[in-house]
Coordinates of C-alpha atoms and ligand atoms in Angstrom, one line a residue:
X1 CA -4.0 -16.8 23.1
X2 CA -2.2 -20.8 23.4
X3 CA -1.8 -22.6 20.0
X4 CA -3.2 -25.9 20.3
X5 CA -4.7 -28.5 17.5
X6 CA -7.3 -30.8 18.2
X7 CA -6.8 -34.3 16.6
X8 CA -9.2 -34.6 13.5
X9 CA -8.7 -38.5 13.1
X10 CA -9.2 -39.1 16.7
X11 CA -12.3 -37.0 16.7
X12 CA -13.8 -38.6 13.5
X13 CA -13.0 -42.0 15.1
X14 CA -14.9 -41.7 18.0
X15 CA -17.7 -40.3 16.0
X16 CA -17.6 -43.5 14.1
X17 CA -17.1 -45.7 16.7
X18 CA -19.9 -44.5 19.2
X19 CA -22.6 -44.4 16.0
X20 CA -22.3 -48.1 16.2
X21 CA -24.7 -47.9 19.4
X22 CA -28.1 -47.8 17.9
X23 CA -26.3 -47.6 14.5
X24 CA -28.6 -48.2 11.5
X25 CA -28.7 -50.1 8.4
X26 CA -29.1 -47.0 6.2
X27 CA -26.1 -45.7 8.1
X28 CA -27.3 -43.4 10.7
X29 CA -28.5 -43.7 14.4
X30 CA -31.5 -44.8 16.4
X31 CA -30.8 -43.9 19.7
X32 CA -33.8 -42.4 21.7
X33 CA -33.8 -40.9 25.1
X34 CA -33.7 -43.0 27.9
X35 CA -33.4 -46.4 26.1
X36 CA -30.9 -49.1 26.5
X37 CA -29.1 -47.6 23.9
X38 CA -29.1 -44.3 25.5
X39 CA -27.8 -46.1 28.8
X40 CA -24.8 -47.9 26.8
X41 CA -23.5 -44.6 25.2
X42 CA -24.0 -43.1 28.6
X43 CA -21.7 -45.6 30.2
X44 CA -19.3 -45.1 27.5
X45 CA -19.2 -41.5 28.3
X46 CA -18.3 -41.4 31.8
X47 CA -15.7 -44.0 31.4
X48 CA -13.9 -41.9 28.7
X49 CA -14.4 -39.2 30.5
X50 CA -13.1 -40.6 33.9
X51 CA -10.3 -42.2 31.9
X52 CA -9.2 -38.2 31.3
X53 CA -9.2 -37.8 35.2
X54 CA -12.8 -36.1 35.1
X55 CA -15.3 -36.2 37.4
X56 CA -19.0 -36.8 36.7
X57 CA -22.0 -35.7 38.5
X58 CA -25.6 -36.8 37.3
X59 CA -28.5 -34.4 38.6
X60 CA -32.0 -35.6 38.8
X61 CA -32.9 -35.6 35.2
X62 CA -29.8 -37.4 34.0
X63 CA -28.0 -34.8 32.9
X64 CA -24.3 -35.3 32.9
X65 CA -21.5 -33.1 34.0
X66 CA -17.8 -34.1 33.8
X67 CA -15.5 -31.3 35.2
X68 CA -11.7 -30.9 34.9
X69 CA -10.1 -28.9 37.3
X70 CA -8.7 -25.3 36.3
X71 CA -5.9 -23.4 37.6
X72 CA -8.0 -21.2 39.5
X73 CA -10.9 -22.7 41.7
X74 CA -12.4 -19.2 42.2
X75 CA -13.4 -19.2 38.5
X76 CA -16.6 -20.9 37.6
X77 CA -16.1 -23.8 34.8
X78 CA -16.8 -23.0 31.0
X79 CA -19.1 -25.6 30.1
X80 CA -18.8 -27.5 26.4
X81 CA -22.7 -29.2 26.0
X82 CA -24.9 -30.9 23.5
X83 CA -26.8 -34.2 23.4
X84 CA -26.3 -37.9 22.6
X85 CA -29.8 -38.9 21.8
X86 CA -31.0 -39.0 18.5
X87 CA -34.3 -39.1 16.6
X88 CA -35.6 -42.5 15.4
X89 CA -34.1 -42.0 11.7
X90 CA -31.3 -39.7 13.0
X91 CA -27.9 -39.1 11.7
X92 CA -24.4 -39.5 13.4
X93 CA -23.6 -35.8 14.1
X94 CA -26.9 -34.1 15.4
X95 CA -26.0 -33.4 18.9
X96 CA -23.1 -36.0 18.9
X97 CA -20.6 -33.8 17.6
X98 CA -21.3 -31.5 20.1
X99 CA -20.2 -33.9 23.0
X100 CA -17.7 -35.5 20.9
X101 CA -16.2 -32.5 19.8
X102 CA -15.8 -31.1 23.5
X103 CA -14.5 -34.4 24.3
X104 CA -11.8 -34.0 21.9
X105 CA -10.9 -30.5 23.2
X106 CA -10.8 -32.1 26.6
X107 CA -8.2 -34.7 25.3
X108 CA -6.1 -32.3 23.6
X109 CA -5.6 -30.3 26.7
X110 CA -4.5 -33.3 28.5
X111 CA -2.4 -34.6 26.0
X112 CA -0.7 -31.3 25.8
X113 CA -0.6 -31.1 29.4
X114 CA -2.5 -28.0 28.9
X115 CA -4.4 -26.1 32.3
X116 CA -7.0 -23.6 31.2
X117 CA -7.5 -20.8 34.2
X118 CA -11.2 -21.6 34.7
X119 CA -12.4 -25.5 35.0
X120 CA -13.9 -27.1 32.2
X121 CA -16.9 -29.0 32.2
X122 CA -18.3 -31.1 29.3
X123 CA -22.2 -31.8 29.6
X124 CA -24.4 -34.5 27.8
X125 CA -28.1 -32.8 28.3
X126 CA -31.3 -35.4 28.6
X127 CA -33.8 -35.6 25.9
X128 CA -32.6 -32.9 23.6
X129 CA -34.8 -34.4 21.0
X130 CA -38.3 -34.5 22.2
X131 CA -39.2 -37.7 19.8
X132 CA -39.8 -39.8 22.6
X133 CA -40.9 -37.3 25.2
X134 CA -42.3 -34.0 24.3
X135 CA -41.0 -30.9 24.7
X136 CA -37.5 -31.0 23.5
X137 CA -34.6 -29.7 25.4
X138 CA -36.2 -31.1 28.5
X139 CA -32.9 -31.7 30.5
X140 CA -31.4 -28.5 29.7
X141 CA -35.1 -26.9 30.4
X142 CA -35.4 -28.3 33.8
X143 CA -31.6 -27.0 34.5
X144 CA -32.7 -23.8 33.7
X145 CA -35.7 -23.5 35.5
X146 CA -38.2 -23.5 32.4
X147 CA -39.8 -26.9 33.9
X148 CA -39.6 -28.4 37.1
X149 CA -38.6 -32.1 37.6
X150 CA -42.2 -33.4 38.4
X151 CA -43.7 -32.2 35.0
X152 CA -40.3 -33.8 33.3
X153 CA -41.1 -36.9 35.1
X154 CA -44.8 -37.1 34.0
X155 CA -43.9 -36.4 30.1
X156 CA -45.0 -39.7 28.6
X157 CA -43.6 -41.8 25.4
X158 CA -46.2 -43.0 22.8
X159 CA -46.7 -46.2 24.9
X160 CA -47.2 -44.3 28.0
X161 CA -44.1 -44.9 29.6
X162 CA -43.0 -41.9 31.8
X163 CA -39.9 -40.2 31.4
X164 CA -39.1 -40.9 35.1
X165 CA -39.5 -44.2 34.8
X166 CA -37.7 -44.7 31.8
X167 CA -34.8 -42.4 33.4
X168 CA -35.1 -44.6 37.0
X169 CA -34.8 -48.0 34.4
X170 CA -31.8 -47.1 32.9
X171 CA -30.0 -46.4 36.3
X172 CA -29.2 -42.7 35.3
X173 CA -31.2 -40.5 38.2
X174 CA -28.8 -38.7 39.7
X175 CA -28.8 -37.5 43.3
X176 CA -27.7 -33.8 42.2
X177 CA -30.7 -31.3 42.2
X178 CA -31.4 -29.5 38.5
X179 CA -29.6 -26.2 37.8
X180 CA -27.2 -27.2 41.1
X181 CA -24.0 -28.2 39.3
X182 CA -23.5 -24.5 37.8
X183 CA -20.9 -22.7 35.2
X184 CA -19.8 -19.5 34.2
X185 CA -20.6 -19.9 30.3
X186 CA -21.4 -22.4 27.9
X187 CA -20.7 -23.1 24.0
X188 CA -22.0 -25.8 21.8
X189 CA -21.1 -27.2 18.8
X190 CA -23.5 -28.4 16.2
X191 CA -24.2 -29.1 12.6
X192 CA -26.2 -26.5 10.8
X193 CA -28.8 -28.8 10.1
X194 CA -29.6 -26.4 7.1
X195 CA -28.2 -25.6 3.5
X196 CA -26.8 -22.0 4.3
X197 CA -23.2 -22.6 5.1
X198 CA -22.6 -25.3 2.3
X199 CA -24.6 -23.0 -0.1
X200 CA -22.2 -20.2 0.6
X201 CA -18.7 -22.1 0.9
X202 CA -18.5 -20.9 4.1
X203 CA -16.9 -23.2 7.2
X204 CA -18.1 -21.9 10.3
X205 CA -21.7 -20.3 11.4
X206 CA -21.5 -17.4 14.4
X207 CA -24.9 -18.5 16.0
X208 CA -26.5 -15.4 17.3
X209 CA -29.7 -16.7 18.6
X210 CA -32.3 -19.7 18.2
X211 CA -35.6 -18.8 16.3
X212 CA -39.1 -19.3 18.3
X213 CA -40.6 -22.6 18.6
X214 CA -44.4 -23.8 19.3
X215 CA -45.5 -27.3 19.4
X216 CA -49.2 -28.5 19.8
X217 CA -51.4 -31.5 19.9
X218 CA -54.9 -32.1 18.6
X219 CA -57.1 -35.1 18.5
X220 CA -59.6 -34.9 15.9
X221 CA -62.8 -36.9 17.0
X222 CA -65.5 -38.7 14.3
X223 CA -66.8 -42.0 14.3
X224 CA -65.5 -45.5 13.4
X225 CA -68.1 -47.1 10.7
X226 CA -67.5 -49.6 7.9
X227 CA -66.1 -48.4 4.7
X228 CA -68.4 -50.7 2.4
X229 CA -71.5 -49.8 3.7
X230 CA -71.8 -46.4 5.0
X231 CA -72.7 -43.5 2.4
X232 CA -70.2 -40.7 1.7
X233 CA -72.7 -38.5 2.9
X234 CA -73.2 -40.0 6.4
X235 CA -69.4 -40.3 7.4
X236 CA -67.6 -38.3 10.0
X237 CA -64.0 -39.2 8.8
X238 CA -61.3 -37.7 11.3
X239 CA -58.8 -38.4 8.8
X240 CA -60.1 -36.0 6.1
X241 CA -60.7 -33.5 9.1
X242 CA -56.7 -34.2 9.8
X243 CA -55.6 -34.0 6.3
X244 CA -57.1 -30.7 5.9
X245 CA -55.6 -29.3 9.0
X246 CA -52.2 -31.0 7.6
X247 CA -52.8 -28.8 4.7
X248 CA -53.6 -25.7 7.0
X249 CA -50.5 -25.7 9.0
X250 CA -48.4 -25.8 5.6
X251 CA -50.6 -22.8 4.1
X252 CA -50.3 -20.7 7.6
X253 CA -46.5 -21.4 7.1
X254 CA -46.1 -20.6 3.5
X255 CA -48.6 -17.5 4.4
X256 CA -46.0 -16.3 6.7
X257 CA -43.0 -16.8 4.1
X258 CA -40.0 -16.7 3.8
X259 CA -38.8 -17.2 7.6
X260 CA -41.9 -19.4 9.1
X261 CA -42.2 -22.8 9.1
X262 CA -44.8 -25.3 9.9
X263 CA -45.2 -29.0 10.1
X264 CA -47.1 -32.2 10.9
X265 CA -44.9 -34.7 11.9
X266 CA -46.7 -37.1 14.1
X267 CA -50.0 -38.5 13.4
X268 CA -51.9 -41.9 14.8
X269 CA -54.8 -42.9 12.9
X270 CA -57.5 -45.2 14.8
X271 CA -58.3 -47.9 14.6
X272 CA -55.9 -47.8 11.6
X273 CA -57.5 -50.4 9.5
X274 CA -58.2 -50.6 6.0
X275 CA -61.8 -51.2 5.9
X276 CA -62.8 -49.0 9.1
X277 CA -63.3 -45.3 8.3
X278 CA -61.1 -43.3 10.9
X279 CA -63.4 -42.6 14.1
X280 CA -60.2 -40.5 15.9
X281 CA -56.9 -39.0 14.9
X282 CA -54.3 -37.5 16.9
X283 CA -51.7 -35.1 15.3
X284 CA -49.0 -32.7 16.3
X285 CA -48.1 -29.5 14.9
X286 CA -44.6 -27.6 15.0
X287 CA -44.5 -23.9 14.1
X288 CA -40.9 -22.0 14.5
X289 CA -40.2 -18.2 13.2
X290 CA -37.4 -16.0 14.3
X291 CA -39.9 -13.2 15.8
X292 CA -42.6 -14.4 18.7
X293 CA -44.9 -11.8 17.4
X294 CA -45.4 -13.7 14.1
X295 CA -45.6 -16.9 15.8
X296 CA -48.7 -15.4 17.9
X297 CA -50.4 -14.5 14.1
X298 CA -49.6 -18.2 13.1
X299 CA -51.4 -19.5 16.6
X300 CA -54.0 -17.2 15.9
X301 CA -54.7 -18.8 11.9
X302 CA -54.1 -22.3 13.6
X303 CA -56.9 -21.4 15.9
X304 CA -59.1 -20.3 13.3
X305 CA -58.6 -23.8 11.2
X306 CA -59.0 -25.7 14.6
X307 CA -62.5 -24.1 14.9
X308 CA -63.7 -24.2 11.4
X309 CA -62.0 -27.1 9.5
X310 CA -63.7 -30.3 11.9
X311 CA -67.0 -28.3 12.3
X312 CA -67.3 -28.0 8.6
X313 CA -67.1 -31.9 8.4
X314 CA -69.3 -32.7 11.7
X315 CA -65.9 -33.8 13.6
X316 CA -65.0 -33.0 17.2
X317 CA -61.4 -31.6 18.1
X318 CA -59.3 -30.9 21.2
X319 CA -56.0 -29.2 20.7
X320 CA -53.8 -27.3 23.0
X321 CA -50.5 -25.8 23.0
X322 CA -47.7 -28.3 24.6
X323 CA -44.5 -26.3 23.9
X324 CA -43.4 -22.6 23.9
X325 CA -39.6 -21.6 23.4
X326 CA -39.3 -18.0 22.6
X327 CA -36.8 -16.7 20.4
X328 CA -33.4 -16.5 22.0
X329 CA -30.3 -14.2 21.8
X330 CA -27.0 -15.3 22.6
X331 CA -24.4 -13.8 24.8
X332 CA -22.0 -11.2 22.9
X333 CA -18.8 -12.1 24.6
X334 CA -19.4 -15.9 24.1
X335 CA -20.0 -14.7 20.1
X336 CA -17.0 -12.4 20.1
X337 CA -14.8 -15.8 21.6
X338 CA -16.4 -17.9 18.4
X339 CA -15.5 -15.2 16.4
X340 CA -11.9 -14.9 17.1
X341 CA -11.5 -18.4 17.7
X342 CA -12.9 -18.9 13.6
X343 CA -10.4 -16.0 12.3
X344 CA -7.3 -17.3 14.4
X345 CA -8.3 -20.9 12.7
X346 CA -8.5 -18.9 9.3
X347 CA -12.1 -20.4 8.7
X348 CA -14.8 -18.5 6.5
X349 CA -17.3 -17.9 9.0
X350 CA -21.1 -16.5 8.8
X351 CA -23.6 -15.1 11.3
X352 CA -27.2 -16.9 11.4
X353 CA -29.9 -17.9 13.8
X354 CA -30.6 -21.3 14.4
X355 CA -33.6 -23.2 12.9
X356 CA -33.4 -26.0 15.0
X357 CA -34.2 -25.9 18.7
X358 CA -30.7 -26.5 20.8
X359 CA -29.9 -26.9 24.9
X360 CA -28.1 -23.6 24.6
X361 CA -31.4 -22.4 24.0
X362 CA -32.7 -22.9 27.3
X363 CA -28.9 -22.9 29.0
X364 CA -28.7 -18.9 27.9
X365 CA -31.5 -18.1 30.3
X366 CA -28.9 -19.0 33.1
X367 CA -25.3 -18.5 32.0
X368 CA -23.8 -16.7 29.1
X369 CA -24.1 -18.9 25.9
X370 CA -23.6 -20.0 22.4
X371 CA -23.2 -21.7 19.4
X372 CA -20.9 -22.7 16.6
X373 CA -22.2 -24.3 13.7
X374 CA -20.5 -26.4 10.8
X375 CA -22.0 -27.3 7.5
X376 CA -24.0 -30.2 6.7
X377 CA -24.3 -31.9 3.1
X378 CA -27.5 -30.7 1.2
X379 CA -28.7 -28.9 4.8
X380 CA -30.2 -32.5 5.6
X381 CA -30.9 -33.5 9.0
X382 CA -32.9 -35.5 11.3
X383 CA -32.1 -38.2 8.5
X384 CA -29.9 -41.3 8.4
X385 CA -28.4 -39.9 5.8
X386 CA -27.1 -36.5 7.7
X387 CA -23.3 -36.1 6.3
X388 CA -20.9 -33.4 7.9
X389 CA -17.1 -34.2 6.6
X390 CA -14.2 -35.3 8.6
X391 CA -12.5 -31.9 7.9
X392 CA -15.9 -29.8 8.8
X393 CA -16.0 -31.7 12.0
X394 CA -12.3 -30.8 12.8
X395 CA -12.7 -27.5 12.0
X396 CA -15.9 -27.3 14.4
X397 CA -13.8 -28.9 17.0
X398 CA -10.5 -26.9 16.6
X399 CA -13.0 -23.4 16.7
X400 CA -14.7 -24.9 19.7
X401 CA -11.4 -25.3 21.5
X402 CA -9.8 -21.7 20.2
X403 CA -13.3 -20.2 21.3
X404 CA -12.6 -21.7 24.9
X405 CA -9.1 -20.7 25.4
X406 CA -10.1 -17.0 23.9
X407 CA -13.2 -17.1 26.6
X408 CA -10.9 -18.5 29.2
X409 CA -8.4 -15.8 28.8
X410 CA -11.0 -13.3 28.9
X411 CA -12.5 -14.2 32.2
X412 CA -9.4 -14.5 33.7
X413 CA -8.1 -11.1 32.5
Ligands
LIG1 C1 -34.3 -30.4 18.2 O1 -34.0 -31.1 17.1 C2 -35.5 -29.6 17.5 O2 -35.1 -28.7 16.8 O3 -36.7 -29.6 17.2
LIG2 MN1 -29.5 -31.7 17.9
LIG3 MN1 -32.1 -33.1 16.5

């Protein structure tokens, strides 16, 4: 395998420079998908990769593919991909490191005049976060055939703006049919978003799969009434019902410890006035576990909570599952390339299963895929204080480069 070294300073400078697009006072990024800030970072992406001689194709859901030719046109491209959108209080690394780490790989190869056997493809997937438009991993999901384009277009944000309208508005609706821009494998570099690597002083996480994830939405209905004149016995307070459901979600996750997690992360109280008893509450539930059978049991427990808790308070409830992403196992050859890439760079590593969702989870349905994790301080992510060091970012990009070279040699041989 060829020895090529990425430029850690150039990678770090790109991370810090692009973090200004949507940068927050607390040092994070708020760059929600398909907003004008997303358009700006996409424009930057296009200009930057075109400057490296890449050709950019955009598909019908806004996924962006930058192609760098290889020596052999008979080999399918090796893709490197992640996302440039963030949470509302996102950090500077979630998703972005995977795209800019891939960019650093392309820049290094260009500087060294190095040609891979297979073409390389750098991908920015649309709406990975799922914060503005649920579900998460929507662009890669359409690419992989999990969702169709019409389903994606119809997703709406909490203001009622649809994904399709927002995509058209920023001018990134491409003409390529989703799934038509193919590649032979994909590698995604990402921060761990959990505490394990840091706690064990490991530099690289060799990601063998992604745990299962399910999202639900519920609307609890009571009756708006005056807070001063309505006796406690006559109230139908939807927020009390919602609060008990929050407790139930937390308990269900604890009941399936240690691997289960459960969260109510979004709640809308209506009419949200301090002297009106809340008549309606909308809330979301996020359950995750590496074993889909356990998620089935958690879902049964949730159904029981939805049946009994509102009824006991004289409330109504409507709830549904809006997303089911089963547990994923990554490709052994891609995983082997990451292991050998980390060993070549001399970094300590361990195998792990991802707790977070990633585009790689859907891409794995249509192409050999895996991920590389690097630590983040305190395991903190989806937080403006999210932090991965200069050296850790560099280590991840170097292992990404090594893994690509290793995989390229494997498929050429
Ligand atoms: C995406 O960031 C997820 O794991 O929810
Ligand atoms: Mn991410
Ligand atoms: Mn995220």
